[in-house]
Amino acid sequence: MSKCTVLALAPLGPPEVQEQLDSEFECHLVGRDGALDHLIAQIGDRVSALVTTGGRGAEAEVIAALPQLRLIACYGVGVDAIDFAAAGKHGVEVTNTPDVLTDDVADLAVFLLGALHRRLVQGDAWVRAGEWARSGGIPLGRSLRGRRAGILGLGRIGEATARRLTAFGAEILYYSRHPRPASEWTYCESPAALAEHSDDLIVCCRGGDATRHLVDAHVLQALGPQGSLVNIARGSVVDEAALVAALHAGGIAGAALDVFENEPDVPDSLFGLDNVVLAPHIGSATLETRRAMGELVLENLRARRDGRSLVTPVPQG
Ligand code: 8YV
């Protein structure tokens, strides 16, 4: 029996997971096997599944160019880069990789916050440059204990982040589309109200049109000169130009960012600021989590191939 044809926009997890994909399916990997346009022209008429990532999604033109496409399997939890209208129109289902990455992404939110407030990046550079011996210590940092952490988006990752910060002695406030009356945490009725009452605003919500620039100049102003921003969600949620302006003007105290509006391009005006910590979108980037994400994608591909129910379908509409 011939194998199902899969078009993958990026490699799946660590090499052994990609090897599994290559052995069970006829996988064509963009980059390794050619450019996207070239692969679509060569094998587009027999592709039944497309593997996307959080950042590299499925646009309407790509979906339309794959007439046999039945599944878009996203190697990531965020599906904002997938054109759901086009997928629905062509009868294509979508899966993602929820849960398996929650802990690592929430860990990174806390690590970024800690790195920012304890000046870890500055300290590292200081030691390497020999300044510790030459000039003494670095300026004092801030304790996480007692800070008010505002969680923007209390989904799986937001909640896991809140739990971790509770253990660090922070007070938790949140804004979410659906308030949780039973929660022990304090609900704020808008992103601006959350920012106003928080020392740290931590962006954990999903990306896409509904949350685009939810953190704008007004929200940053509400966060204020003593407040800091952490973003482990999507660059699109924050108005990056407003953020850069606020950081340069002292409108907020600092920022720790794992995601950006035009990844992998990062505004170089951030590079000279020592109140900023920058990471290259590594929230889920551990061997363990990327392996689990890759295996979940494989499980969904197998389920579609074998006519079973999808493991982690994303509801459409
Ligand atoms: C990944 C992500 O970086 O899960 C998401 O939505 O953005 C990340 O986990 C990405 O999908 C893997 O390239």
PDB file of C-alpha atoms and ligand atoms in Angstrom, residues 53-54 75-78 101 234 281 284 290 293, ligand 1:
ATOM      1  CA  THR A  53       4.208  25.263  13.258  1.00  0.00           C
ATOM      2  CA  GLY A  54       3.119  28.045  15.575  1.00  0.00           C
ATOM      3  CA  TYR A  75       3.355  21.335  15.662  1.00  0.00           C
ATOM      4  CA  GLY A  76       2.468  23.845  18.374  1.00  0.00           C
ATOM      5  CA  VAL A  77      -0.542  24.867  20.443  1.00  0.00           C
ATOM      6  CA  GLY A  78      -1.153  28.258  18.809  1.00  0.00           C
ATOM      7  CA  LEU A 101       4.092  22.161  26.277  1.00  0.00           C
ATOM      8  CA  ARG A 234       2.499  35.837  20.522  1.00  0.00           C
ATOM      9  CA  HIS A 281      10.863  31.963  20.837  1.00  0.00           C
ATOM     10  CA  SER A 284       8.498  24.929  24.171  1.00  0.00           C
ATOM     11  CA  ARG A 290       9.539  19.014  21.417  1.00  0.00           C
ATOM     12  CA  MET A 293       4.834  17.648  20.550  1.00  0.00           C
TER      13      MET A 293
HETATM   14  C1  8YV B   1       6.666  26.484  18.932  1.00  0.00           C
HETATM   15  C2  8YV B   1       4.492  27.755  19.559  1.00  0.00           C
HETATM   16  O1  8YV B   1       7.741  27.364  18.969  1.00  0.00           O
HETATM   17  O2  8YV B   1       3.093  26.132  20.523  1.00  0.00           O
HETATM   18  C3  8YV B   1       3.171  27.204  19.912  1.00  0.00           C
HETATM   19  O3  8YV B   1       2.168  27.843  19.585  1.00  0.00           O
HETATM   20  O4  8YV B   1       4.596  28.824  19.063  1.00  0.00           O
HETATM   21  C4  8YV B   1       5.718  26.988  19.915  1.00  0.00           C
HETATM   22  O5  8YV B   1       5.506  25.967  20.796  1.00  0.00           O
HETATM   23  C5  8YV B   1       6.411  26.150  17.528  1.00  0.00           C
HETATM   24  O6  8YV B   1       5.161  25.783  17.142  1.00  0.00           O
HETATM   25  C6  8YV B   1       7.421  25.099  17.052  1.00  0.00           C
HETATM   26  O7  8YV B   1       8.085  25.605  16.017  1.00  0.00           O
END
